[in-house]
Coordinates of C-alpha atoms and ligand atoms in Angstrom, one line a residue:
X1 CA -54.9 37.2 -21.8
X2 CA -55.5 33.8 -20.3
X3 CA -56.2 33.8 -16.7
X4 CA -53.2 32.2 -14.9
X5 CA -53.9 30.0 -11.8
X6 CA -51.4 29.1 -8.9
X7 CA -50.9 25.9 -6.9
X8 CA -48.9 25.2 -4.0
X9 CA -46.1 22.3 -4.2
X10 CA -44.6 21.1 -1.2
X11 CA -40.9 21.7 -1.6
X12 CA -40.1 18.1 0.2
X13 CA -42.1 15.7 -1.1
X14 CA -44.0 17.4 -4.3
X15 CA -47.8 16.9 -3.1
X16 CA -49.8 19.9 -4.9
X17 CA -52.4 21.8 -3.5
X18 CA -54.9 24.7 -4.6
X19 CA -54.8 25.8 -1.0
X20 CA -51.9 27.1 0.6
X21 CA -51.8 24.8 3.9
X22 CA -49.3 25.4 7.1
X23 CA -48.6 21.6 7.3
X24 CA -48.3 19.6 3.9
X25 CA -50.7 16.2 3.9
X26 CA -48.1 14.6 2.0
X27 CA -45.3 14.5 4.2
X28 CA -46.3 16.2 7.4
X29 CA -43.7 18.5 6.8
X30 CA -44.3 22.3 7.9
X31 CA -44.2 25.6 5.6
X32 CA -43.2 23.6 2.8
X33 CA -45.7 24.4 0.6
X34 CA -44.4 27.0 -1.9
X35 CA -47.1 29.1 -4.8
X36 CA -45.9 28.3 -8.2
X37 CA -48.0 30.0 -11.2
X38 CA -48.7 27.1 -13.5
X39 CA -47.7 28.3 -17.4
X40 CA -49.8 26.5 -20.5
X41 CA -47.1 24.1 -21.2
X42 CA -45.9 23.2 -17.8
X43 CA -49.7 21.9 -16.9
X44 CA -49.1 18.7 -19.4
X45 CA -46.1 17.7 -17.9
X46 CA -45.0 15.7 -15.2
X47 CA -44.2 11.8 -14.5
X48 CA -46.9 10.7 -16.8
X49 CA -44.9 11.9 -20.1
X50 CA -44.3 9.2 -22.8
X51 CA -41.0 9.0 -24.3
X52 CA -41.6 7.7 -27.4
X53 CA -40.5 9.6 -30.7
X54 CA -43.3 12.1 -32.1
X55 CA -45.7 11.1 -35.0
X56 CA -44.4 7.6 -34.4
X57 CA -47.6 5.5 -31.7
X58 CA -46.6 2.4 -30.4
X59 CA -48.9 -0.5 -30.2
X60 CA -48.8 -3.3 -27.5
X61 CA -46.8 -6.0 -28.8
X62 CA -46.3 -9.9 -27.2
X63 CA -43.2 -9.8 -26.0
X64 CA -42.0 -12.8 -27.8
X65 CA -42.3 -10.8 -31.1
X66 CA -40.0 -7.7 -29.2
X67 CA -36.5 -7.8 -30.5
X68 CA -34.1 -7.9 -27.7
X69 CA -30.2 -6.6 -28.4
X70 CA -28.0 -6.8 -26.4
X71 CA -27.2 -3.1 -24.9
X72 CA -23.5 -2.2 -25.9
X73 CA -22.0 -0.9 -22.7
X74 CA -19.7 2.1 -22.8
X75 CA -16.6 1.4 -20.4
X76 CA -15.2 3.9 -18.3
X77 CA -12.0 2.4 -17.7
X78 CA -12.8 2.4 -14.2
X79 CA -13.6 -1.0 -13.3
X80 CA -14.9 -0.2 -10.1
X81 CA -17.2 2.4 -11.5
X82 CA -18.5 -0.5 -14.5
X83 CA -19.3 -2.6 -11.7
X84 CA -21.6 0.0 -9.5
X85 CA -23.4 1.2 -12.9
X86 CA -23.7 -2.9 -13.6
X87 CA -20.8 -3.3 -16.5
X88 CA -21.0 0.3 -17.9
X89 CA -22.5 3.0 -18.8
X90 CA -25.9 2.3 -21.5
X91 CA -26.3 4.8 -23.9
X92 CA -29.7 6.4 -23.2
X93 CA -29.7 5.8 -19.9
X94 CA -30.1 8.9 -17.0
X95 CA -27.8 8.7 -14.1
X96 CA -28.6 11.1 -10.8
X97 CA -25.2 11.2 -8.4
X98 CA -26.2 12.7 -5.1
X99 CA -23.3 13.4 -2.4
X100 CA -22.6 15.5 0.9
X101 CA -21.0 18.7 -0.2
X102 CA -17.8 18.6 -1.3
X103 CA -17.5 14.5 -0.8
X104 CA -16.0 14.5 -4.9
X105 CA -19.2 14.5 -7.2
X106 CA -17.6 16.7 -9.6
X107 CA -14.1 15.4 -9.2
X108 CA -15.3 11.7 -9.9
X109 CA -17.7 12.9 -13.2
X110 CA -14.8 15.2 -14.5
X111 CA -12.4 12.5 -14.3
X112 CA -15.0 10.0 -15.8
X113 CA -15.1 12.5 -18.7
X114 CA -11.7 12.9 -19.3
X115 CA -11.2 9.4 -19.9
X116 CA -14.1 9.0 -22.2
X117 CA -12.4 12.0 -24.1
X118 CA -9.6 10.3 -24.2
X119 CA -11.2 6.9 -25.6
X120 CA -12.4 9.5 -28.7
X121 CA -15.8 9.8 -27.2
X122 CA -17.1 13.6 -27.2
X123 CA -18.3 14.4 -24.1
X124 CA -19.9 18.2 -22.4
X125 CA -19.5 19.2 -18.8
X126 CA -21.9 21.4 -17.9
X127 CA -21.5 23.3 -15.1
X128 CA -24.2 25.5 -13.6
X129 CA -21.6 25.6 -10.3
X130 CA -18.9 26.6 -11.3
X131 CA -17.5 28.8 -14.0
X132 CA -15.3 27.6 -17.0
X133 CA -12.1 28.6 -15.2
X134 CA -12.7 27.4 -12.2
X135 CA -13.3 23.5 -14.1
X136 CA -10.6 24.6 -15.9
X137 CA -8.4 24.8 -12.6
X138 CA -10.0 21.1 -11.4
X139 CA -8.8 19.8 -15.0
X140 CA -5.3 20.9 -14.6
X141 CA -4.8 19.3 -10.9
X142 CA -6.8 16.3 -12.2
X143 CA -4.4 16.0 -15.4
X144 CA -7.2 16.3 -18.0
X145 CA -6.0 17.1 -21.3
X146 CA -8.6 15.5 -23.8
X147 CA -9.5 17.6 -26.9
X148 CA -13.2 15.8 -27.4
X149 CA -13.9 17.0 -23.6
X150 CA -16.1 20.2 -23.8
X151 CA -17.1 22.1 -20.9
X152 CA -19.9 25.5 -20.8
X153 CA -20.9 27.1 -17.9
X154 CA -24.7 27.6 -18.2
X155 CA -27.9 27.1 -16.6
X156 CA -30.5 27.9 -19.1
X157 CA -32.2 24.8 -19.8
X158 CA -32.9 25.8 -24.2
X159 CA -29.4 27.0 -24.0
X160 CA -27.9 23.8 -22.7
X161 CA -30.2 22.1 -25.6
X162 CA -28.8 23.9 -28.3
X163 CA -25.2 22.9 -26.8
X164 CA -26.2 19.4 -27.1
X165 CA -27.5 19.2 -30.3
X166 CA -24.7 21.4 -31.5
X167 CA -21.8 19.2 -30.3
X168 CA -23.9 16.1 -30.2
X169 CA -22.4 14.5 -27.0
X170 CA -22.5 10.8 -26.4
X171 CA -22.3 11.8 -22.5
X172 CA -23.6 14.7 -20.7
X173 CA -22.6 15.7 -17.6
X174 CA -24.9 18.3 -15.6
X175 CA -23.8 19.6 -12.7
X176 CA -26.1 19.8 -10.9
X177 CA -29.8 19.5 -11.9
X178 CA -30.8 22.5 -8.8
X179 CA -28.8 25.1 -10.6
X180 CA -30.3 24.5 -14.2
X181 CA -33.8 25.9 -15.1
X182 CA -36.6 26.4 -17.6
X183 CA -37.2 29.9 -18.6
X184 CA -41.5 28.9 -18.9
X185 CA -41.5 28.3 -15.3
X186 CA -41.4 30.8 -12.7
X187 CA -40.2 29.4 -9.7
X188 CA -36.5 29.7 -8.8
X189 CA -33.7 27.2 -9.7
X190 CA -33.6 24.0 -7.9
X191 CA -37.6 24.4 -6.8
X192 CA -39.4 21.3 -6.9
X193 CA -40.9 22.6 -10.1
X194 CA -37.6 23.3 -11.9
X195 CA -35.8 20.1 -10.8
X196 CA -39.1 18.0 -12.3
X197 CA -39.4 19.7 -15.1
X198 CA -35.7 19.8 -16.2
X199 CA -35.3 16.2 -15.3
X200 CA -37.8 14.9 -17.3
X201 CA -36.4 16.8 -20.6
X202 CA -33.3 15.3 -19.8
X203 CA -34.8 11.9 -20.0
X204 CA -36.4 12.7 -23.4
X205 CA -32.7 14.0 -24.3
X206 CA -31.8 10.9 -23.2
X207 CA -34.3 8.6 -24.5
X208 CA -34.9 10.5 -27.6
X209 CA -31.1 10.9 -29.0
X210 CA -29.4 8.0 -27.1
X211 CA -27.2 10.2 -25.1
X212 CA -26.2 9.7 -21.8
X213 CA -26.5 11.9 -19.1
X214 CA -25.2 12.1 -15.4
X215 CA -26.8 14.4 -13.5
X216 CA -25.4 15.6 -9.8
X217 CA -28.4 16.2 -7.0
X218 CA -27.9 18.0 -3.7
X219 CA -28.5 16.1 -0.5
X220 CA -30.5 17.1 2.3
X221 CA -29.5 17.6 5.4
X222 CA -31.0 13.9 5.9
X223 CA -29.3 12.6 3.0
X224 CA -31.2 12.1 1.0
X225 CA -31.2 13.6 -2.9
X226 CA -33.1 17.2 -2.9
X227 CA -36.3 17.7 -4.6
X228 CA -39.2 15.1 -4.8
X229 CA -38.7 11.6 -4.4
X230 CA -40.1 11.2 -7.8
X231 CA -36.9 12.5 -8.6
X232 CA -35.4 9.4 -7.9
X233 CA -38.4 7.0 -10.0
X234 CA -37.8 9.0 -13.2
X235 CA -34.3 8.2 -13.8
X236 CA -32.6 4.4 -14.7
X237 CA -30.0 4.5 -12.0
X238 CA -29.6 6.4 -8.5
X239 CA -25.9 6.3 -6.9
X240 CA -24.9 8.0 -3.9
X241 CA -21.4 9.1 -3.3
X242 CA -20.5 8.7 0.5
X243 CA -17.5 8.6 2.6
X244 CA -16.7 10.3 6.0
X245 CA -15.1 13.9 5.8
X246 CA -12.5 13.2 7.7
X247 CA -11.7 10.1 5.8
X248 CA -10.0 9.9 2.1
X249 CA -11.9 7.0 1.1
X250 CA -15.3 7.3 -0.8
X251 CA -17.7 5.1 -1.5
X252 CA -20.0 4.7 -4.5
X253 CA -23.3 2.9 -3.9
X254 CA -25.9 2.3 -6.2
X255 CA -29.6 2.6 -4.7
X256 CA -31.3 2.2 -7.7
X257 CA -30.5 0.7 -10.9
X258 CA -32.4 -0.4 -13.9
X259 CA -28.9 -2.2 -15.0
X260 CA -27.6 -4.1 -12.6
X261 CA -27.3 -4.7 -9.0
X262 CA -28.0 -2.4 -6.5
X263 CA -26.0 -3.7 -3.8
X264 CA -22.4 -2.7 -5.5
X265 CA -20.1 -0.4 -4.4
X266 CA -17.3 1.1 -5.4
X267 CA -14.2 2.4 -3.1
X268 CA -12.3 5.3 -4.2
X269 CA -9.4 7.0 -2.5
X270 CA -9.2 11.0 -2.6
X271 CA -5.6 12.1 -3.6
X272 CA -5.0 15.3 -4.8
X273 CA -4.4 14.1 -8.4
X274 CA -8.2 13.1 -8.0
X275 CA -9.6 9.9 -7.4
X276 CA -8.0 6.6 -7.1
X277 CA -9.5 3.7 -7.4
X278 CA -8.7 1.5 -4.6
X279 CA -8.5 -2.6 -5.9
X280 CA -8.5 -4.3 -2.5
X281 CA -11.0 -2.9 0.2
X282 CA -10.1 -5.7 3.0
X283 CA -7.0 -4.3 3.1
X284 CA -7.7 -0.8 3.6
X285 CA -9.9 -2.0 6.0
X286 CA -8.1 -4.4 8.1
X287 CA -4.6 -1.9 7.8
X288 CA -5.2 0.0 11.5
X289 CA -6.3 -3.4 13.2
X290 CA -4.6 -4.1 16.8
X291 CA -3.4 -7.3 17.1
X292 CA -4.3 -9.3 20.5
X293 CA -7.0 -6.9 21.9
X294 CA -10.5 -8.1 23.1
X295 CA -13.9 -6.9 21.5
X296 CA -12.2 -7.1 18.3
X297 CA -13.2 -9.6 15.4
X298 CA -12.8 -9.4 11.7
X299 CA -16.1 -10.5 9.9
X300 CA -16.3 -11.8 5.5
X301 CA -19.5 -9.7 4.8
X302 CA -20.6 -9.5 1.2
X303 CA -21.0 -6.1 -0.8
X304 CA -22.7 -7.1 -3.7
X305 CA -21.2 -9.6 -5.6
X306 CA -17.7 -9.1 -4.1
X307 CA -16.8 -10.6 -0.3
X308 CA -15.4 -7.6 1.9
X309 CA -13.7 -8.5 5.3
X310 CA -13.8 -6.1 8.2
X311 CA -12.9 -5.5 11.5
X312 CA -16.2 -5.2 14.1
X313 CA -15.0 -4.0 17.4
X314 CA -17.6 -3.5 20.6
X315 CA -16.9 -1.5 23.9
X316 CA -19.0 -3.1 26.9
X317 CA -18.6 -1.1 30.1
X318 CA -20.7 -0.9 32.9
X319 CA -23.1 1.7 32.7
X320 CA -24.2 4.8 35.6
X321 CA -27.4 5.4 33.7
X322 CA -30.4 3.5 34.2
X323 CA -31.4 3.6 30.7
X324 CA -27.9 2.2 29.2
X325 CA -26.3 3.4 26.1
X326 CA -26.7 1.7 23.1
X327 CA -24.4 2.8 20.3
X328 CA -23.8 1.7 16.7
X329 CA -21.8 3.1 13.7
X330 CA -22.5 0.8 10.1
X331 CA -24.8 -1.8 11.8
X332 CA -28.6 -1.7 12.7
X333 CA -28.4 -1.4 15.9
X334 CA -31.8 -3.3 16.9
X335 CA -29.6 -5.9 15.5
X336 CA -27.4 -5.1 18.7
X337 CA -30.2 -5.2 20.9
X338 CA -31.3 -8.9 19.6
X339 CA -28.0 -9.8 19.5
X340 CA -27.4 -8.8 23.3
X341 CA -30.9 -10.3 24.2
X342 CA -29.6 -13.7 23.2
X343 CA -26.5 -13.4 25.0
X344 CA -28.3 -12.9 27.9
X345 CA -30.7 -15.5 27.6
X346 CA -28.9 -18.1 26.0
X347 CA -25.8 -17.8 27.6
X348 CA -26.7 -15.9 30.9
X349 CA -24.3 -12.9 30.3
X350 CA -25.8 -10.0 32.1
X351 CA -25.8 -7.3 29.9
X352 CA -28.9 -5.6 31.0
X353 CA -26.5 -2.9 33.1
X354 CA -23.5 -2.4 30.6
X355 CA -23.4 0.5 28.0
X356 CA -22.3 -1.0 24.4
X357 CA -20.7 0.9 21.5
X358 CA -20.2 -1.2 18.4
X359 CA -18.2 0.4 15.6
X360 CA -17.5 -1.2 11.9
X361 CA -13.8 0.1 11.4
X362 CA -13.5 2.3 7.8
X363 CA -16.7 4.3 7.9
X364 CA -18.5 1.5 6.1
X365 CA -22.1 0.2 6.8
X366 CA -22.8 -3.6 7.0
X367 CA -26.5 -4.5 6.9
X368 CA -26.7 -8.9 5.7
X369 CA -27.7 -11.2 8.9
X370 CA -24.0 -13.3 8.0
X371 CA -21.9 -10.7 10.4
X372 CA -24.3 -11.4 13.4
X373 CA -21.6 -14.2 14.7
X374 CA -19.0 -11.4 14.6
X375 CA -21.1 -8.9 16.4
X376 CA -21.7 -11.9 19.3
X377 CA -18.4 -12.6 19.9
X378 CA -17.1 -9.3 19.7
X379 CA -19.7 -8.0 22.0
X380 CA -19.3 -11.2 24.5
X381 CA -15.3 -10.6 23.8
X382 CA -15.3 -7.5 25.1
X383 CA -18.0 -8.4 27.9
X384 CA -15.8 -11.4 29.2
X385 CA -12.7 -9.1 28.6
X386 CA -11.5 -12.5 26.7
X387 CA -9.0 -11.5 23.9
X388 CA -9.8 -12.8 20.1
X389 CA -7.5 -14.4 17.9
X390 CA -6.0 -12.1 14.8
X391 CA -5.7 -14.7 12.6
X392 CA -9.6 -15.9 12.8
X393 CA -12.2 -14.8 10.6
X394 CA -16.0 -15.6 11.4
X395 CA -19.2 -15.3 9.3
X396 CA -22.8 -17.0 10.3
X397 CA -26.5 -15.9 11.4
X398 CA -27.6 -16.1 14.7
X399 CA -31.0 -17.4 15.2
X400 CA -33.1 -16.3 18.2
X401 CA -32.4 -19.8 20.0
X402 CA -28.9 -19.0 19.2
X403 CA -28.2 -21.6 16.8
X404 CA -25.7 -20.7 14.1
X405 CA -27.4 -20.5 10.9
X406 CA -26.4 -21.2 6.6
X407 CA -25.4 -18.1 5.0
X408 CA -25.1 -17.4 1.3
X409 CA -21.8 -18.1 -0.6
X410 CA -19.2 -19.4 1.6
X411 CA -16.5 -20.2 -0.3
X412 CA -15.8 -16.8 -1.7
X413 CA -16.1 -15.1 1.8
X414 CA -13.5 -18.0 2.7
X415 CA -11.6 -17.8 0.0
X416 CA -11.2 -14.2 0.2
X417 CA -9.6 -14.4 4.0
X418 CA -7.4 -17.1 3.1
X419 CA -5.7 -14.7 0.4
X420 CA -5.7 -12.0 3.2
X421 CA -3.4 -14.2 5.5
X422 CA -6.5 -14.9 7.5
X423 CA -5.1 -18.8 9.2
X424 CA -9.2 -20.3 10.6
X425 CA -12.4 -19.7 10.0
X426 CA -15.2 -20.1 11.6
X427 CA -18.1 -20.8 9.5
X428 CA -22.1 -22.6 10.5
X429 CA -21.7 -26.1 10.5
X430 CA -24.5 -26.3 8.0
X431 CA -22.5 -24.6 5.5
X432 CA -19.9 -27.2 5.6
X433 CA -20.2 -29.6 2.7
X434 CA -20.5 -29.2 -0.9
X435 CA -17.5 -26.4 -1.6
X436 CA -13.5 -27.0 -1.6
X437 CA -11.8 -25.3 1.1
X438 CA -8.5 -23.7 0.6
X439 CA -5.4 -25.8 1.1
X440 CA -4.0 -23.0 3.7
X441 CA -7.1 -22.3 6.3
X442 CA -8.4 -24.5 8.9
X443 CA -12.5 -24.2 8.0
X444 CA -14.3 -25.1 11.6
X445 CA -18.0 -25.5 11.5
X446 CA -20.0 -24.4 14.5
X447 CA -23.9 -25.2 15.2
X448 CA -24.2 -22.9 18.3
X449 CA -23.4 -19.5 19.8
X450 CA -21.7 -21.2 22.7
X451 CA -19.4 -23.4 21.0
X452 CA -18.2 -20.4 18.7
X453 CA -17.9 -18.8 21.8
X454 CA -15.7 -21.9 23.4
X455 CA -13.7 -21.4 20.2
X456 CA -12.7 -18.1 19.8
X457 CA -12.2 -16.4 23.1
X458 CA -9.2 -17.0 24.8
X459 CA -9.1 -16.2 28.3
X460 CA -6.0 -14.0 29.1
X461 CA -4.8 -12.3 32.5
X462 CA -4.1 -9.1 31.8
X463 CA -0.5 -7.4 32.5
X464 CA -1.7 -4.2 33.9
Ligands
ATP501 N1 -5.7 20.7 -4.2 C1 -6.3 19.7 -3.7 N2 -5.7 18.6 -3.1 C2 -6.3 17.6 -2.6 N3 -7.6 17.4 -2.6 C3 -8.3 18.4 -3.1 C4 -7.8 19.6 -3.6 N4 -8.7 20.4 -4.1 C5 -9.9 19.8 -3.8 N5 -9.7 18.6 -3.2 C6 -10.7 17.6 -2.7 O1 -11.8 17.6 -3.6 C7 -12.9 17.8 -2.8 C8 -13.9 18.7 -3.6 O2 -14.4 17.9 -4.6 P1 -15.6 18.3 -5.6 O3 -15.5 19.7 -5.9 O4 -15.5 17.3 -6.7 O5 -16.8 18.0 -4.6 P2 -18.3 18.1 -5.0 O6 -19.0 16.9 -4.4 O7 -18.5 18.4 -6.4 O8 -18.7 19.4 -4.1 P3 -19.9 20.4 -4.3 O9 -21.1 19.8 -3.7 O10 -19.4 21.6 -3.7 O11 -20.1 20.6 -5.8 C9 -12.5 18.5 -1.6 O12 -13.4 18.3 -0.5 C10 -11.1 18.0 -1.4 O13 -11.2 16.8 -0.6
MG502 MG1 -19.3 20.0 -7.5

């Protein structure tokens, strides 16, 4: 009998070891290093596999000679989830969808499903979750009825094979990737081992057969998707399915994609017929908006290709700490701290002593320089106790002299206010020529932080 020989794999980040160690090199992680007894064929394995078809070696070829077609693109009928996985699904292609607990993963793949079954596409759920019944039950709130939709409840990795090349899908579903697992390999289900190894045969599935296959991923406690990173490098597109719990709107974000873009999102409402998609996100986010207060300013911000506008508010109150609180939900808030830094300077508000909270209304996270003049003003706003107009929208970078600076693709973001009822906007005056404004907004272009200031604040005694 061959000798068998054990290695330690660090359950966080993968690194392999012949030692056991207490702290792993890789990540600096402690007791994360697990034995796993290393079987004949699970010692060739690993990222370095080629995915080319057996008995068939490829040659290097100038890529002038290489035959491009275009990839047909399977649509979901979802147009919000086309434009996250860049126009479609590609056949071949390996999706991962990671997602708190319970945040929709298999609501949103389920109902994916049903309507590729319904567009005569055959399609298997498997569920290593859940039993048949219990999808069963999700089908019948979500109204699936589609006869090319099959589900099995399995986790044996040679078992789920067989299924495949028995019902010869063009879409797999796997949900998820920790509960499925390779018989060869000895660790448990969803070990770094298992989740590496039954990844990568999905890819040759995938690769090999042209199907395409979803798989769901667990989340850490950080958020991020379970098992090694390398996890993430081995398949074509990553998305993430976020929303706050206490929320009903999700959101779909690509974080990788071999595609399409990867700054697309996708907004979803949670009903209990399933998911919705929602067409107009300004609105949802502007819907709980006070009219008239200060601190308060609606920024056009762009998500992806598609200009989103949203309410920024800030809270400046003096502080009783001598270190004051700083506080941001869906911005960076070193941004804040810059952003407060020029106010001070620049414009000799002392801010040194005041605690600030900023909050991006609807749970959504902002990160492009272009909603820096909305965090000023909100922030001053709020500082001055100076109320903001309702019917303003502002975009532009602040520079660190406080000079208002160009920002990518105004007309859109202006555009996109003016259908929203928004009545001015106040844009950098460098980004003032070259586009057509609409007929029914007043554009204003401002060159520094003070004049936006002078603009937008409107000093009001207040009635209490
Ligand atoms: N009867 C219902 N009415 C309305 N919403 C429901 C109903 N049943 C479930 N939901 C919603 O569906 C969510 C669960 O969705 P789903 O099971 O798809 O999540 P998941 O991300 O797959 O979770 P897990 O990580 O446990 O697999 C619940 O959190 C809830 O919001
Ligand atoms: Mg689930």
């Amino acid at each position: 009998m061959p000798k068998q020989k054990s290695k330690f794999v660090c359950q966080e980040c993968g690194y392999e070891s012949r030692k056991w160690m207490g702290k792993c090199p890789g990540c600096n992680q402690w007791n994360t290093l697990v034995e796993e007894i290393e079987s004949s064929s699970h010692q060739e394995s690993g990222a370095k596999r080629s995915f080319s078809a057996p008995g068939s070696p490829q040659k290097p070829e100038s890529i002038t000679k290489v035959t491009s077609e275009k990839e047909p693109r399977i649509d979901t009928a979802l147009p919000e989830l086309n434009r996250v996985l860049g126009g479609g699904i590609v056949p071949g292609s390996l999706v991962l969808v990671g997602g708190d607990p319970g945040i929709g993963k298999s609501t949103l793949l389920l109902q994916m499903t049903s309507i590729l079954a319904d567009h005569s596409h055959k399609v298997l759920y498997i569920s290593g979750e859940e039993s048949v019944k219990q999808t069963k039950l999700r089908a019948d709130r979500l109204d699936v009825k589609a006869e090319t939709l099959f589900v099995f409840a399995e986790t044996d990795m040679d078992l789920i094979e067989q299924a495949i090349d028995q019902i010869k899908p063009t879409l797999v579903v796997i949900d998820s990737i920790q509960t499925v697992h390779q018989v060869n390999i000895t660790s448990a289900p969803g070990s770094v081992a298992q989740v590496r190894e039954t990844t990568s045969t999905f890819m040759k599935l995938a690769k090999s057969r042209g199907i395409a296959v979803f798989i769901v991923g667990h989340v850490t406690k950080q958020g991020s998707i379970a098992g090694p990173k390398m996890l993430e490098h081995m398949v074509d597109s990553v998305l993430y399915f976020e929303g706050e719990r206490h929320h009903t709107y999700r959101i779909l974000r690509a974080v990788k994609n071999r595609f399409g873009s990867t700054n697309e999102i996708g907004i979803f409402e949670m009903k209990e017929m399933g998911l919705k998609e929602v067409k107009n996100p300004s609105e949802i986010f502007l819907e709980e908006r006070t009219q008239g207060s200060s601190g308060s300013i609606v920024v056009a911000s762009l998500e992806g290709t598609r200009p989103v506008l949203v309410e920024i508010q800030a809270l400046i109150a003096p502080s009783s700490f001598s270190n004051p609180k700083r506080t941001a939900t869906g911005v960076d808030h070193n941004r804040i701290a810059l952003l407060m830094a020029v106010l001070e300077k620049r414009l000799g508000m002392l801010l040194q002593s005041q605690d600030a909270y900023i909050n991006v209304a609807g749970g959504v996270k902002l990160d492009e320089p272009a909603i820096d003049l909305g965090l000023a003003i909100c922030i001053a706003s709020s500082f001055r106790n100076h109320v903001t107009n309702p019917k303003d929208v502002v975009v532009g970078e602040i520079g660190l002299t406080g000079e208002i600076r160009r920002v990518a693709r105004i007309e859109e973001r202006v555009h996109e206010a003016a259908k929203l009822g928004f009545e001015r906007a106040i844009v950098p005056a460098k980004n003032m020529d070259g586009w057509t404004s609409p007929s029914n907004m007043d554009v204003v272009g401002v060159s520094t932080l003070e004049e936006a200031l002078e603009m937008t604040l409107e000093h009001q005694t207040p009635n209490w």
